[in-house]
Tab-separated table of N, CA, C and O in Angstrom:
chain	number	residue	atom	x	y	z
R	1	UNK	N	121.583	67.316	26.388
R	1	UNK	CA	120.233	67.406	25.896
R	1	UNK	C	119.431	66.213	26.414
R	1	UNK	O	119.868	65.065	26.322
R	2	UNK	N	118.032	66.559	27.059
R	2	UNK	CA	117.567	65.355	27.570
R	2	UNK	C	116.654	65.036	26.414
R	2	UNK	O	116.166	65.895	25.679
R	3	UNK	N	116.359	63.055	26.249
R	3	UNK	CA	115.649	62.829	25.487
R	3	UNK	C	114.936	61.763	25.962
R	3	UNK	O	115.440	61.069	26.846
R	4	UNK	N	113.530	61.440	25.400
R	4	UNK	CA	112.428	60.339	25.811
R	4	UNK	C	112.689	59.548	24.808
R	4	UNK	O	113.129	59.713	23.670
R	5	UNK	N	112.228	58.370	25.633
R	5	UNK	CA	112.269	56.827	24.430
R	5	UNK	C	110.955	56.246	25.295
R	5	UNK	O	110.987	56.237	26.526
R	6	UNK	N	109.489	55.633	24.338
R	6	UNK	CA	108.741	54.872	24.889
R	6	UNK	C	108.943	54.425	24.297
R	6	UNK	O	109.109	54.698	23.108
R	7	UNK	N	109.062	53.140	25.061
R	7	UNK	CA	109.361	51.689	23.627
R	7	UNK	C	108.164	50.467	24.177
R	7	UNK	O	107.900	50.099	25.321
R	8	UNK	N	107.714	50.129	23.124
R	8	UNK	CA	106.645	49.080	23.445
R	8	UNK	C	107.297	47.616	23.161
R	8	UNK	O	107.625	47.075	22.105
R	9	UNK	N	107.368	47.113	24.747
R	9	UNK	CA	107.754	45.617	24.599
R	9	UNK	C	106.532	44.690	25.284
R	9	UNK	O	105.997	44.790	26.389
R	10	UNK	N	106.357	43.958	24.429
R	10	UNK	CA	104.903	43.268	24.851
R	10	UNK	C	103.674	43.502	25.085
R	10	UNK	O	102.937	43.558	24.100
R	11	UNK	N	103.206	43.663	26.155
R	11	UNK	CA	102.357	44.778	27.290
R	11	UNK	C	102.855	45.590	27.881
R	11	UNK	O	102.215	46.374	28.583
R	12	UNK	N	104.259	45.616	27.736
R	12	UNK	CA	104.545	46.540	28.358
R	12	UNK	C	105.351	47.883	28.095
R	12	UNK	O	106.007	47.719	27.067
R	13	UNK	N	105.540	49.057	28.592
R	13	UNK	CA	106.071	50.308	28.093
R	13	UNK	C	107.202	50.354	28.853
R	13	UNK	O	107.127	50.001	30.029
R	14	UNK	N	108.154	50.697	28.429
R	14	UNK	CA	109.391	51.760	28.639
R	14	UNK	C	109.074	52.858	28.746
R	14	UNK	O	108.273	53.315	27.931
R	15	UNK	N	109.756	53.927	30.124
R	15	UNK	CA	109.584	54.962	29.943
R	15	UNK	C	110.752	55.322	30.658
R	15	UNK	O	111.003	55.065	31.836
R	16	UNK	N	111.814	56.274	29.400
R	16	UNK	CA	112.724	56.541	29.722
R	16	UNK	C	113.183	58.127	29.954
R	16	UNK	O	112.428	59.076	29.740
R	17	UNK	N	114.631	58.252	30.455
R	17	UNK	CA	114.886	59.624	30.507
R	17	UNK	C	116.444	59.680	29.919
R	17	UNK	O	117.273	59.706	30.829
R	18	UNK	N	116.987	59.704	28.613
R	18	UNK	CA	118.310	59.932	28.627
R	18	UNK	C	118.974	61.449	28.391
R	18	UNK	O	118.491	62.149	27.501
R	19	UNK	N	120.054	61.933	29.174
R	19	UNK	CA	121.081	63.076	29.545
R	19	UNK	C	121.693	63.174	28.703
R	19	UNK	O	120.803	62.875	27.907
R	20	UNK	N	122.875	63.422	27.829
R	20	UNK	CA	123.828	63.611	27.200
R	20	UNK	C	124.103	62.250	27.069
R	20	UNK	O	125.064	61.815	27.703
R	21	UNK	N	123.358	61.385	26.273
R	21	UNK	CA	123.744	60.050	25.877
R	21	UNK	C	123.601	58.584	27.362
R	21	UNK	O	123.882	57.385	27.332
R	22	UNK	N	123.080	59.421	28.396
R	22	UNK	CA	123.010	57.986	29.335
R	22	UNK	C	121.610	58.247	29.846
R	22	UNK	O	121.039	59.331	29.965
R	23	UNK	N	121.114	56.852	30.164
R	23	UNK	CA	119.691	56.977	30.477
R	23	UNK	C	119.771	57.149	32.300
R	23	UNK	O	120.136	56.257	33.067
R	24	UNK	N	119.412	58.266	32.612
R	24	UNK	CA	118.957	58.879	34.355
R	24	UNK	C	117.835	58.623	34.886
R	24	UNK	O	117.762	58.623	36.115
R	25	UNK	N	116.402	58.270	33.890
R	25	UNK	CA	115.512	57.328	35.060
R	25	UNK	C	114.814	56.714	33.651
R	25	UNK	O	114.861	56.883	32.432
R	26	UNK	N	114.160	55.914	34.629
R	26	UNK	CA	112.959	54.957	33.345
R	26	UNK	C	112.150	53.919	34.899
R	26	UNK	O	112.513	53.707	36.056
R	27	UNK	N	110.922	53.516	34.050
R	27	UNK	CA	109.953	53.517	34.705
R	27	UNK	C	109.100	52.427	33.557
R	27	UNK	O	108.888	52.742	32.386
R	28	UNK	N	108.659	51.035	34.214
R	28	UNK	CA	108.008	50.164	33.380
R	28	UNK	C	106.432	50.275	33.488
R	28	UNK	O	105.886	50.145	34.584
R	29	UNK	N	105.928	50.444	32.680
R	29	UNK	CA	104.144	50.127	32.878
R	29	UNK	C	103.568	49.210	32.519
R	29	UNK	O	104.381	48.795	31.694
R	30	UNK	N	102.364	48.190	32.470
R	30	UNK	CA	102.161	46.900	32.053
R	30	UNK	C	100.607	46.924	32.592
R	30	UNK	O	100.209	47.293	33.697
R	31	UNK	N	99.864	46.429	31.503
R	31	UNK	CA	98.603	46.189	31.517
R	31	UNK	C	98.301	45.331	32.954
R	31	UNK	O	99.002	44.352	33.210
R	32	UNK	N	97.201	45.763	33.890
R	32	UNK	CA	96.981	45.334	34.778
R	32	UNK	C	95.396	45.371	35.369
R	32	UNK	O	94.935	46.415	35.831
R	33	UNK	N	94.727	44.300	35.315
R	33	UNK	CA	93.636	44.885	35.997
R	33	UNK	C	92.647	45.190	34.866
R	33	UNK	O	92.411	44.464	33.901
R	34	UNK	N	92.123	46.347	35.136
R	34	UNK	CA	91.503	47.272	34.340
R	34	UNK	C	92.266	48.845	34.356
R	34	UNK	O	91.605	49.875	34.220
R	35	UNK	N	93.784	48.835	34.548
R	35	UNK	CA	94.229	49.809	33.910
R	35	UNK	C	95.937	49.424	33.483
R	35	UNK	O	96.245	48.639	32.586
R	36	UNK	N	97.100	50.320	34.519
R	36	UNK	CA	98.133	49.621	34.025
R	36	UNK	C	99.096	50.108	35.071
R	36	UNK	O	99.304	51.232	35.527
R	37	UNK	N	99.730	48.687	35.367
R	37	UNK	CA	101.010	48.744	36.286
R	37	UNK	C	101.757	49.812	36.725
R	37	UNK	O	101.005	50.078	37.663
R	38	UNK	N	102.506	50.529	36.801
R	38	UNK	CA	103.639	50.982	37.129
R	38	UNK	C	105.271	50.071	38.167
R	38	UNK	O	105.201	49.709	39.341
R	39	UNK	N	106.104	49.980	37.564
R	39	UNK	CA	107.128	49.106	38.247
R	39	UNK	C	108.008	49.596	38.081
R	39	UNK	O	107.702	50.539	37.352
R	40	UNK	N	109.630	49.643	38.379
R	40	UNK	CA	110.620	50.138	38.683
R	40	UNK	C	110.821	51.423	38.279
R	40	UNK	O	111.580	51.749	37.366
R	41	UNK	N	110.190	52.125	38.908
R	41	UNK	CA	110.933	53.383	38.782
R	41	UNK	C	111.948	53.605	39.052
R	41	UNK	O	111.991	54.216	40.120
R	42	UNK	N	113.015	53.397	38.563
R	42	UNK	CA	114.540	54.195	38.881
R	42	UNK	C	115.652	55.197	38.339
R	42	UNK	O	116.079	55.389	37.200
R	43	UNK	N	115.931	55.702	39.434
R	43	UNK	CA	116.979	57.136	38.516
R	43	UNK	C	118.326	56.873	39.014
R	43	UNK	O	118.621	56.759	40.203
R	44	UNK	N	118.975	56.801	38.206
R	44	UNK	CA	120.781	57.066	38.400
R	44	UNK	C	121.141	57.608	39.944
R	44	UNK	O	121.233	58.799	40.241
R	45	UNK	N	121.275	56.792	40.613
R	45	UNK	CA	121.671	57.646	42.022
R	45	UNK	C	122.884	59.009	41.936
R	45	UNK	O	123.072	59.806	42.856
R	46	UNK	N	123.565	59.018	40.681
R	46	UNK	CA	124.498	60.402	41.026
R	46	UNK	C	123.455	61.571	40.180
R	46	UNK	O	123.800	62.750	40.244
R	47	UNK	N	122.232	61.224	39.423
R	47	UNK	CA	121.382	62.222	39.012
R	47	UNK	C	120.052	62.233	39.762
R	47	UNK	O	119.080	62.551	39.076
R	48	UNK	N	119.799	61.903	41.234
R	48	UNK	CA	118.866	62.070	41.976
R	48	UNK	C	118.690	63.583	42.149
R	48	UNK	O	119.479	64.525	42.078
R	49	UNK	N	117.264	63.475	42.423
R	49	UNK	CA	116.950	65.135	43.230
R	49	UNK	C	116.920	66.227	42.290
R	49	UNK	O	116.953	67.373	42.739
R	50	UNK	N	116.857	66.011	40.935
R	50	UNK	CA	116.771	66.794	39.535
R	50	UNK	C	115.182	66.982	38.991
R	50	UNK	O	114.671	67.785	38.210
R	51	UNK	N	114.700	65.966	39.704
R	51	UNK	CA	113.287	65.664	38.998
R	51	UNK	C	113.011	64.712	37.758
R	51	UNK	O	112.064	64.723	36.973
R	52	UNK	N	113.773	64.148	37.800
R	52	UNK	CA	113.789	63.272	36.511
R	52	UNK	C	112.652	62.217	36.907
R	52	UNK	O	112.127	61.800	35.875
R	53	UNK	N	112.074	61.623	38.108
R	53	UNK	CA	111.505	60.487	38.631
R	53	UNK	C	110.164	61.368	38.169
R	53	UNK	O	109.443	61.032	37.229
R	54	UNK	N	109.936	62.656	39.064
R	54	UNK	CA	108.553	63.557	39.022
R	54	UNK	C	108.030	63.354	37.330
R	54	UNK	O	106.948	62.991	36.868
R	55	UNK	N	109.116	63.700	36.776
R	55	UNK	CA	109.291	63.572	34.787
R	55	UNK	C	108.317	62.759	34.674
R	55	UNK	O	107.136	62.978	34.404
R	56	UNK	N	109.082	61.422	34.983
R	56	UNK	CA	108.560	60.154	34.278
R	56	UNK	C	107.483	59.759	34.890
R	56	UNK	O	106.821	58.845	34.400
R	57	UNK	N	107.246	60.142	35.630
R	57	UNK	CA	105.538	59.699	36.505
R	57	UNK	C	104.475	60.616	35.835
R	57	UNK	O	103.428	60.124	35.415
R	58	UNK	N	104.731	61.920	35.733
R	58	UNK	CA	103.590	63.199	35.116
R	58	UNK	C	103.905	62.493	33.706
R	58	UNK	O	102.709	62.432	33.422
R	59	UNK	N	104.538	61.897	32.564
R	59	UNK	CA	104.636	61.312	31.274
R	59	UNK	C	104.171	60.555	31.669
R	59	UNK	O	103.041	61.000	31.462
R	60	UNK	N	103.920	59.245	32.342
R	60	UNK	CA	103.408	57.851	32.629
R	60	UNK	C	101.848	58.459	32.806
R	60	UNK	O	100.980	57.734	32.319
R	61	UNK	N	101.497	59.404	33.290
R	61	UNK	CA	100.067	59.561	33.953
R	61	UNK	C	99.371	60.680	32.829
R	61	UNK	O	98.140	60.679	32.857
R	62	UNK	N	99.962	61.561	31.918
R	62	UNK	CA	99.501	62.127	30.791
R	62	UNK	C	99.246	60.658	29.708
R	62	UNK	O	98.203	60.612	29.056
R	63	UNK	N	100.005	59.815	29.628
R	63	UNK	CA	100.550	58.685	28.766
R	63	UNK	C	98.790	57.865	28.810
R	63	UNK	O	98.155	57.748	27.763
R	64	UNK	N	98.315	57.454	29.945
R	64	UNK	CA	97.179	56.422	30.504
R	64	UNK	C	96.314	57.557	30.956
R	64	UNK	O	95.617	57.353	31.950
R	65	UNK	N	96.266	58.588	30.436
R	65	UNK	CA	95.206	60.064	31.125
R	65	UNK	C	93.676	59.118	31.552
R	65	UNK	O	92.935	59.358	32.505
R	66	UNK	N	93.514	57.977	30.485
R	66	UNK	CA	92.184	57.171	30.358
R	66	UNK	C	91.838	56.005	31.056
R	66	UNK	O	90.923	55.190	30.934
R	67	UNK	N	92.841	56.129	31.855
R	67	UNK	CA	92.676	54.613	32.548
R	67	UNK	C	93.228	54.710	34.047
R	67	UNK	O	94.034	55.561	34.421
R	68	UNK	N	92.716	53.787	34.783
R	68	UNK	CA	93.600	53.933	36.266
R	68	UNK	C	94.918	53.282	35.968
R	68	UNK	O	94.960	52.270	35.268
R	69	UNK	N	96.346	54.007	36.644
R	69	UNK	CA	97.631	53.585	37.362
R	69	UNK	C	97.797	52.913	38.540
R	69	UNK	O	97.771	53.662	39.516
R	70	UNK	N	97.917	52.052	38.718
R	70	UNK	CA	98.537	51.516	39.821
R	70	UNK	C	99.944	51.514	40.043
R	70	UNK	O	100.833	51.709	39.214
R	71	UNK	N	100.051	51.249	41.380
R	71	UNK	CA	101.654	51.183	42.014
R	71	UNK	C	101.739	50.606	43.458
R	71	UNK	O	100.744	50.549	44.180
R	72	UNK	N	102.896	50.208	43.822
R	72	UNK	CA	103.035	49.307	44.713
R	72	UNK	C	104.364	49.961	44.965
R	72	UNK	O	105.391	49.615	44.380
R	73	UNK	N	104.292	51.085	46.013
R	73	UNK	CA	105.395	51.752	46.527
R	73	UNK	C	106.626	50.948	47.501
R	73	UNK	O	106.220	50.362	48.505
R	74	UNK	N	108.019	50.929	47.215
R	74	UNK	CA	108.873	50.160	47.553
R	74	UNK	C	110.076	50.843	47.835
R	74	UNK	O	110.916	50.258	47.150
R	75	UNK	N	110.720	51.896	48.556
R	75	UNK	CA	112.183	52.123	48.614
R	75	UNK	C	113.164	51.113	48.271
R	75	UNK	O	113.146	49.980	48.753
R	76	UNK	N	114.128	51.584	47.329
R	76	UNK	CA	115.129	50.439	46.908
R	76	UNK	C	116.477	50.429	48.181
R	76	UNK	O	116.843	51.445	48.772
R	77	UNK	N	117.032	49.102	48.388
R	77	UNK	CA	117.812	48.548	49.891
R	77	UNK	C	119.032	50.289	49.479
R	77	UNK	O	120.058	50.266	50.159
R	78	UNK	N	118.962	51.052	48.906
R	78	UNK	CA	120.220	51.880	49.294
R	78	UNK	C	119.269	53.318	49.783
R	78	UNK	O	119.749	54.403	50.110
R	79	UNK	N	118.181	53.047	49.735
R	79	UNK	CA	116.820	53.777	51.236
R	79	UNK	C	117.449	55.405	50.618
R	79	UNK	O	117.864	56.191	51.470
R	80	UNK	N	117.481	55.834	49.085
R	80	UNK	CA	117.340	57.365	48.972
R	80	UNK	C	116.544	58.134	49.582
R	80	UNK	O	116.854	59.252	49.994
R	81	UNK	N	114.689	57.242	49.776
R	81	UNK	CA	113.972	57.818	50.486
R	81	UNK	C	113.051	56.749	51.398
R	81	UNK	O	112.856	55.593	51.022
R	82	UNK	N	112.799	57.007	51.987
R	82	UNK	CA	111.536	55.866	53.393
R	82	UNK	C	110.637	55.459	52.643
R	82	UNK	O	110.349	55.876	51.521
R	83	UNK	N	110.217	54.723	53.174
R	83	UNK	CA	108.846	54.292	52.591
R	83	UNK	C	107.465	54.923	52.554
R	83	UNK	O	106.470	54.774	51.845
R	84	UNK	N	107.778	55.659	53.556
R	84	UNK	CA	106.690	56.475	54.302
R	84	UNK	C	106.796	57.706	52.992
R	84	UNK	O	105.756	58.041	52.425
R	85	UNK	N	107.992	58.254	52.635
R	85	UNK	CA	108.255	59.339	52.054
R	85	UNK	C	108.116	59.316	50.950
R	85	UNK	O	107.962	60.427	50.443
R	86	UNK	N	108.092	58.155	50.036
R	86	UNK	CA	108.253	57.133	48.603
R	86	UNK	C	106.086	57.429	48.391
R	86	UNK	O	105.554	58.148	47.545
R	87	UNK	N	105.379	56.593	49.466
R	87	UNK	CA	104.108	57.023	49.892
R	87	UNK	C	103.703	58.376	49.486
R	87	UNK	O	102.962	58.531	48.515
R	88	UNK	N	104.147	59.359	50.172
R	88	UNK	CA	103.358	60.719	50.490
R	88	UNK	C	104.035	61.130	49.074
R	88	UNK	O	103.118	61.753	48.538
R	89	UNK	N	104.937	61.131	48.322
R	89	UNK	CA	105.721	61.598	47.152
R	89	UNK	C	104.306	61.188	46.076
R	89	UNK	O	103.482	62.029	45.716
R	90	UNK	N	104.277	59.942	45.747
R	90	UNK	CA	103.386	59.265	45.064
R	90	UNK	C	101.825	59.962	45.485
R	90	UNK	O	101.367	60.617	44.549
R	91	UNK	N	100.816	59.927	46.899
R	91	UNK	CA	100.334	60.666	47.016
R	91	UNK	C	100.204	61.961	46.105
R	91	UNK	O	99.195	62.136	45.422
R	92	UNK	N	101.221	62.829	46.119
R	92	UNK	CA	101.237	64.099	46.223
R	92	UNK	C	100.670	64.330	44.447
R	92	UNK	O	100.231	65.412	44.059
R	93	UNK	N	100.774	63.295	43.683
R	93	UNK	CA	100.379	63.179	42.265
R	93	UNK	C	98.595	62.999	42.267
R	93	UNK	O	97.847	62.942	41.291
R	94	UNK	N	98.373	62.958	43.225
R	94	UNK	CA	96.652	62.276	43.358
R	94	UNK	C	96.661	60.811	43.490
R	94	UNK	O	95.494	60.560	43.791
R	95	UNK	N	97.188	59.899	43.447
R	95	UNK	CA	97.317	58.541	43.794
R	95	UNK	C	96.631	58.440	45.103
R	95	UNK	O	96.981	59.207	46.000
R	96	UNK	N	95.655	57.540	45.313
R	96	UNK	CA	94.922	57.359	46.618
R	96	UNK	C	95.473	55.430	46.990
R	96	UNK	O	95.851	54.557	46.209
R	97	UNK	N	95.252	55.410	48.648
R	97	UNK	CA	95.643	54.528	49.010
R	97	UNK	C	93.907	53.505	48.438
R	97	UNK	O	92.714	53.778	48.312
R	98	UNK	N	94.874	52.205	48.244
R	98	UNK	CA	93.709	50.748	48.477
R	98	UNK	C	94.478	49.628	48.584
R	98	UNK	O	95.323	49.188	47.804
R	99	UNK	N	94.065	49.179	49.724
R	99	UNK	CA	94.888	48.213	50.402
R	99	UNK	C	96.176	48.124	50.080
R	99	UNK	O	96.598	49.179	50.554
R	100	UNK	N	97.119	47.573	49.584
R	100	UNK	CA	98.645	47.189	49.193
R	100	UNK	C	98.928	48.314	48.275
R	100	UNK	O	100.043	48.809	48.440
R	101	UNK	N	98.285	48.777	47.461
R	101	UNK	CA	98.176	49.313	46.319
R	101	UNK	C	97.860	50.762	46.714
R	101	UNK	O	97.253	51.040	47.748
R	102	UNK	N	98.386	51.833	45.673
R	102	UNK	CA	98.304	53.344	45.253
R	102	UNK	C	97.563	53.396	44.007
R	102	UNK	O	98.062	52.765	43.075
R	103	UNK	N	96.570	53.962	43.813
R	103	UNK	CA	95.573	54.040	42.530
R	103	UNK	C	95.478	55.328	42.198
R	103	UNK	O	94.718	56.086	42.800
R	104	UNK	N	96.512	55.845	40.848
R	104	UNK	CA	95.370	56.979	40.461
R	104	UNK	C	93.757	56.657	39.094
R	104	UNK	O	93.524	55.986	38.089
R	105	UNK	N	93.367	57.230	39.606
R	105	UNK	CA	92.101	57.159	38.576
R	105	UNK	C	91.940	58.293	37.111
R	105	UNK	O	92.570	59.346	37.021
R	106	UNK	N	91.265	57.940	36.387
R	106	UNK	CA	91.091	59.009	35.490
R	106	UNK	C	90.102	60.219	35.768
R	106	UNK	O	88.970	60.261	36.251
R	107	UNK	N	91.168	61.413	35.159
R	107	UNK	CA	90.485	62.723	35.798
R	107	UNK	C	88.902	63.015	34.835
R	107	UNK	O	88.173	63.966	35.118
């Protein structure tokens, strides 16, 4: 059974995904700017390719519907996906490029 945990630590959010008792992705957000961070997104490398990452990004972006997201796209050193591909993935949510940074805005 999959289950969500947002947990508020500081400024910042937890956003998790746990399976049958183990957590398969989570994803930090943190006041930034004039909206809010996004930082490690990561999923269990033996539960990749399920959608669990897509999960927690469409929850992170229903979550801040009111504010801009930022992100700072990074493949982690065991390269599941390119950078280029990490990019156009993020893209594909409405996230627009500005300089260093991926911005979505409020709809």
């Amino acid at each position: 059974m999959t289950e969500w945990a947002n947990v508020q630590v500081t400024a910042a959010t937890l956003f998790t995904i746990d399976d049958s008792g183990s957590t398969v992705c989570t994803a930090i957000a943190s006041h930034y700017m004039d909206g809010v961070q996004v930082f490690l997104l990561i999923t269990n490398p033996e539960r990749r390719n399920e959608g669990f990452a897509t999960e927690v990004i469409l929850r992170i972006l229903e979550h801040y519907n009111l504010t801009k997201v930022y992100l700072q796209p990074k493949a982690f050193a065991d390269k599941p996906m390119s950078d280029n591909d990490l990019f156009d993935w993020y893209l594909s949510f409405g996230f627009k490029a500005e300089g260093n940074m991926l911005v979505k805005y409020p709809e």
